[in-house]
Amino acid sequence: MSHITLVRHGQANTTARDEINYDKLSDLGHQQARWLGAHLKDTKAHHPRVYCGTLTRHVETTASMGLAEPVRDARLNEIEYFTLAQLFQDQHGVTIPTDREGFVEHLPKTFAAWANGEIADTPETFEAFETRVSDALQEIGTAGGPAIVVTSGGLISMVVRQAMGLDIPSMARVALAIMNTSMHRLHPIGAQLSPVLFNAVPHLEAPDRHFAQTHL
C-alpha cells in the first residue's frame, strides 16, 4: 500500500537563537541522517518519490541519508519559531527560554498566542500555515508509490493535528516529543490520511546510539 513517511531533519545548530544560524546540521545531525539512510537501505525501504523543504537542514538531511535528489517545496518548511518567540517577547514580555525545560512551557504558550492572533506582524498566520501544510500533503498524496518527506517538527505536529483533530495544546505536546530524524507514517484509510507510525527511531535504538535520540 502506498504511504507517506515524514522525517524530521537531523539535529541542527542547538546554540542558535535565530532562524539563519539554526538552519544547518550539527555533526551529530549528519550522523543521525547517515544512520537513518543506512537503516532504510538495510531494510530495503522503497521510496520512489522524495520531497523536502527548501531549508538548509532539510537539504543536508536528505543528502546525508543518501536519498535521491528531492523535489524541494517551500510549503514543507518549518514555521519561523525564533521569529515568533522574539515577537512574543517584544509584544507580551514572554521571555525566550535557553534550555529544553523552558521550551516545554514556552512552545504551547507561543502556539496558542499565534493561533489566537495575539502576536502581531508574524511571518505567516497560523491559518496560512495550516493551509500550506494541508495543500502540500494533498498534492504529494499516495499516487505513484511511497513518498518520503524530509521536513521539520512543527510541520509534522501540524500534520498530526489535521489527521487527528488535535487542539493547540495537544499539537504542542506532539511537537515537543518529536526526535531528530524520527519517522512518521501516513496511510490512506478511506478518504483520509491517518497516522500509523509516530516518532520511530529504529536506527537509534542500539544502546550505543541512545545518546543520539535528541529533541533539540
Short mmCIF file of C-alpha atoms in Angstrom, two decimals:
data_model
loop_
_atom_site.label_atom_id
_atom_site.label_comp_id
_atom_site.label_asym_id
_atom_site.label_seq_id
_atom_site.Cartn_x
_atom_site.Cartn_y
_atom_site.Cartn_z
CA MET A 1 0.00 0.00 0.00
CA SER A 2 1.30 3.46 -0.87
CA HIS A 3 2.05 5.80 2.01
CA ILE A 4 3.87 8.99 3.06
CA THR A 5 6.76 8.86 5.52
CA LEU A 6 7.64 12.16 7.17
CA VAL A 7 11.16 12.54 8.57
CA ARG A 8 12.26 15.30 10.89
CA HIS A 9 15.66 16.73 9.97
CA GLY A 10 18.80 15.83 11.91
CA GLN A 11 19.94 17.85 14.90
CA ALA A 12 20.55 21.45 13.86
CA ASN A 13 22.67 24.19 15.46
CA THR A 14 21.37 23.98 19.02
CA THR A 15 23.25 27.09 20.18
CA ALA A 16 21.48 29.35 17.69
CA ARG A 17 18.86 31.89 18.69
CA ASP A 18 17.71 32.98 15.26
CA GLU A 19 16.45 31.35 12.08
CA ILE A 20 19.58 31.81 9.94
CA ASN A 21 22.11 30.43 12.42
CA TYR A 22 19.87 27.50 13.40
CA ASP A 23 19.49 26.35 9.81
CA LYS A 24 22.42 23.92 9.45
CA LEU A 25 23.04 20.43 10.75
CA SER A 26 25.41 19.71 13.59
CA ASP A 27 27.96 16.91 13.17
CA LEU A 28 25.58 14.70 15.15
CA GLY A 29 22.72 15.71 12.85
CA HIS A 30 24.65 14.45 9.83
CA GLN A 31 25.44 11.20 11.65
CA GLN A 32 21.80 10.67 12.63
CA ALA A 33 20.84 11.10 8.97
CA ARG A 34 23.52 8.68 7.78
CA TRP A 35 22.32 6.08 10.28
CA LEU A 36 18.72 6.52 9.12
CA GLY A 37 19.75 6.22 5.48
CA ALA A 38 21.65 3.02 6.24
CA HIS A 39 18.64 1.61 8.10
CA LEU A 40 16.35 2.31 5.16
CA LYS A 41 18.82 0.68 2.79
CA ASP A 42 19.28 -2.37 5.04
CA THR A 43 15.52 -2.87 5.33
CA LYS A 44 15.06 -2.34 1.58
CA ALA A 45 12.64 0.52 2.13
CA HIS A 46 11.22 1.68 -1.19
CA HIS A 47 10.59 5.38 -1.70
CA PRO A 48 10.36 6.24 -5.40
CA ARG A 49 9.26 9.78 -4.51
CA VAL A 50 11.47 12.06 -2.39
CA TYR A 51 10.50 15.52 -1.12
CA CYS A 52 11.96 18.05 1.29
CA GLY A 53 11.59 21.65 2.29
CA THR A 54 13.95 24.31 0.97
CA LEU A 55 15.72 24.93 4.29
CA THR A 56 19.41 24.01 4.53
CA ARG A 57 18.79 21.49 7.32
CA HIS A 58 16.23 19.68 5.16
CA VAL A 59 18.51 19.51 2.13
CA GLU A 60 21.51 18.42 4.24
CA THR A 61 19.49 15.69 5.96
CA THR A 62 18.26 14.36 2.63
CA ALA A 63 21.81 14.30 1.25
CA SER A 64 23.32 12.63 4.33
CA MET A 65 20.58 9.98 4.20
CA GLY A 66 21.72 9.17 0.67
CA LEU A 67 18.29 9.73 -0.83
CA ALA A 68 17.64 10.54 -4.47
CA GLU A 69 17.55 14.21 -5.47
CA PRO A 70 14.37 15.54 -3.81
CA VAL A 71 11.59 17.73 -5.00
CA ARG A 72 12.13 20.88 -2.92
CA ASP A 73 8.91 22.54 -1.79
CA ALA A 74 8.87 25.63 0.44
CA ARG A 75 5.45 24.58 1.75
CA LEU A 76 7.32 21.86 3.68
CA ASN A 77 9.42 24.43 5.58
CA GLU A 78 9.26 24.93 9.32
CA ILE A 79 7.49 27.82 10.99
CA GLU A 80 9.84 30.66 11.96
CA TYR A 81 9.74 29.82 15.66
CA PHE A 82 12.62 32.08 16.68
CA THR A 83 10.91 34.99 14.95
CA LEU A 84 7.59 34.19 16.63
CA ALA A 85 9.33 33.91 20.00
CA GLN A 86 11.05 37.27 19.59
CA LEU A 87 7.78 38.95 18.61
CA PHE A 88 6.04 37.29 21.57
CA GLN A 89 8.72 38.60 23.90
CA ASP A 90 8.69 42.11 22.43
CA GLN A 91 4.90 42.40 22.46
CA HIS A 92 3.96 40.46 25.61
CA GLY A 93 7.15 40.19 27.69
CA VAL A 94 7.30 36.38 27.47
CA THR A 95 11.00 35.60 27.83
CA ILE A 96 12.63 33.33 25.26
CA PRO A 97 13.96 30.22 27.05
CA THR A 98 17.53 28.95 26.79
CA ASP A 99 17.00 25.26 27.64
CA ARG A 100 14.64 22.40 26.80
CA GLU A 101 12.76 22.69 30.09
CA GLY A 102 11.97 26.28 29.28
CA PHE A 103 10.77 25.40 25.79
CA VAL A 104 8.39 22.80 27.25
CA GLU A 105 6.40 25.67 28.75
CA HIS A 106 7.17 28.27 26.10
CA LEU A 107 6.11 26.40 22.98
CA PRO A 108 2.45 25.76 23.97
CA LYS A 109 2.07 29.40 25.03
CA THR A 110 3.55 30.61 21.76
CA PHE A 111 1.42 28.29 19.63
CA ALA A 112 -1.74 29.36 21.48
CA ALA A 113 -0.99 33.09 21.17
CA TRP A 114 -0.13 32.65 17.48
CA ALA A 115 -3.28 30.64 16.74
CA ASN A 116 -5.42 33.20 18.57
CA GLY A 117 -3.95 36.09 16.58
CA GLU A 118 -2.37 37.64 19.67
CA ILE A 119 1.08 38.11 18.08
CA ALA A 120 1.19 40.90 15.51
CA ASP A 121 3.26 41.04 12.33
CA THR A 122 4.13 37.33 12.21
CA PRO A 123 5.86 35.91 9.09
CA GLU A 124 2.66 33.95 8.42
CA THR A 125 -0.62 33.46 10.22
CA PHE A 126 -1.47 30.19 11.90
CA GLU A 127 -4.25 29.74 9.35
CA ALA A 128 -1.80 30.22 6.46
CA PHE A 129 0.49 27.59 7.99
CA GLU A 130 -2.43 25.17 8.29
CA THR A 131 -3.39 25.75 4.67
CA ARG A 132 0.06 25.32 3.16
CA VAL A 133 0.69 22.09 5.09
CA SER A 134 -2.68 20.65 4.04
CA ASP A 135 -2.13 21.69 0.41
CA ALA A 136 1.37 20.19 0.28
CA LEU A 137 0.31 16.83 1.73
CA GLN A 138 -2.72 16.61 -0.55
CA GLU A 139 -0.54 17.31 -3.58
CA ILE A 140 2.07 14.72 -2.56
CA GLY A 141 -0.71 12.21 -1.93
CA THR A 142 -0.14 8.48 -2.31
CA ALA A 143 -0.36 8.01 -6.06
CA GLY A 144 2.92 6.96 -7.64
CA GLY A 145 4.24 4.85 -4.79
CA PRO A 146 5.54 5.55 -1.29
CA ALA A 147 6.88 9.05 -0.67
CA ILE A 148 9.47 10.15 1.88
CA VAL A 149 9.31 13.77 3.03
CA VAL A 150 12.16 15.42 4.98
CA THR A 151 10.80 18.35 6.95
CA SER A 152 10.59 19.78 10.49
CA GLY A 153 8.92 19.03 13.81
CA GLY A 154 6.44 21.90 13.76
CA LEU A 155 5.15 20.85 10.38
CA ILE A 156 4.87 17.21 11.44
CA SER A 157 2.88 18.26 14.51
CA MET A 158 0.52 20.18 12.22
CA VAL A 159 0.07 17.09 10.02
CA VAL A 160 -0.82 15.06 13.12
CA ARG A 161 -3.18 17.82 14.29
CA GLN A 162 -5.01 17.79 10.98
CA ALA A 163 -5.19 14.00 10.81
CA MET A 164 -6.35 13.54 14.41
CA GLY A 165 -8.29 16.74 15.09
CA LEU A 166 -5.95 17.84 17.89
CA ASP A 167 -6.35 21.07 19.80
CA ILE A 168 -3.44 23.51 20.11
CA PRO A 169 -2.09 22.21 23.47
CA SER A 170 -2.09 18.66 22.10
CA MET A 171 -0.36 19.79 18.92
CA ALA A 172 2.31 21.48 21.05
CA ARG A 173 2.89 18.28 23.05
CA VAL A 174 3.32 16.38 19.79
CA ALA A 175 5.86 18.94 18.56
CA LEU A 176 7.88 18.69 21.78
CA ALA A 177 8.01 14.90 21.55
CA ILE A 178 9.40 14.66 18.01
CA MET A 179 13.02 13.49 17.85
CA ASN A 180 15.60 14.37 15.23
CA THR A 181 15.49 12.01 12.21
CA SER A 182 12.35 10.34 13.57
CA MET A 183 9.90 8.78 11.11
CA HIS A 184 6.13 9.35 11.00
CA ARG A 185 3.95 7.46 8.51
CA LEU A 186 0.57 8.23 7.00
CA HIS A 187 -1.58 5.60 5.29
CA PRO A 188 -4.76 6.30 3.34
CA ILE A 189 -7.66 4.90 5.33
CA GLY A 190 -10.88 5.64 3.50
CA ALA A 191 -10.64 9.15 2.11
CA GLN A 192 -8.23 10.36 4.81
CA LEU A 193 -4.52 10.05 5.55
CA SER A 194 -4.17 8.52 9.00
CA PRO A 195 -1.06 8.17 11.21
CA VAL A 196 0.16 4.58 11.54
CA LEU A 197 3.68 5.37 12.82
CA PHE A 198 4.89 8.14 15.11
CA ASN A 199 8.37 9.19 16.29
CA ALA A 200 10.09 5.96 15.23
CA VAL A 201 13.89 5.90 15.52
CA PRO A 202 14.89 2.27 14.86
CA HIS A 203 18.30 3.49 13.69
CA LEU A 204 18.95 4.97 17.15
CA GLU A 205 17.68 2.10 19.33
CA ALA A 206 21.02 0.34 19.86
CA PRO A 207 22.39 1.11 23.35
CA ASP A 208 25.48 2.84 21.93
CA ARG A 209 23.24 5.22 19.97
CA HIS A 210 20.82 6.28 22.70
CA PHE A 211 22.82 9.48 23.13
CA ALA A 212 21.71 10.43 19.62
CA GLN A 213 17.98 10.40 20.49
CA THR A 214 17.78 14.18 20.57
CA HIS A 215 14.92 16.63 20.53
CA LEU A 216 16.91 19.86 20.13
#
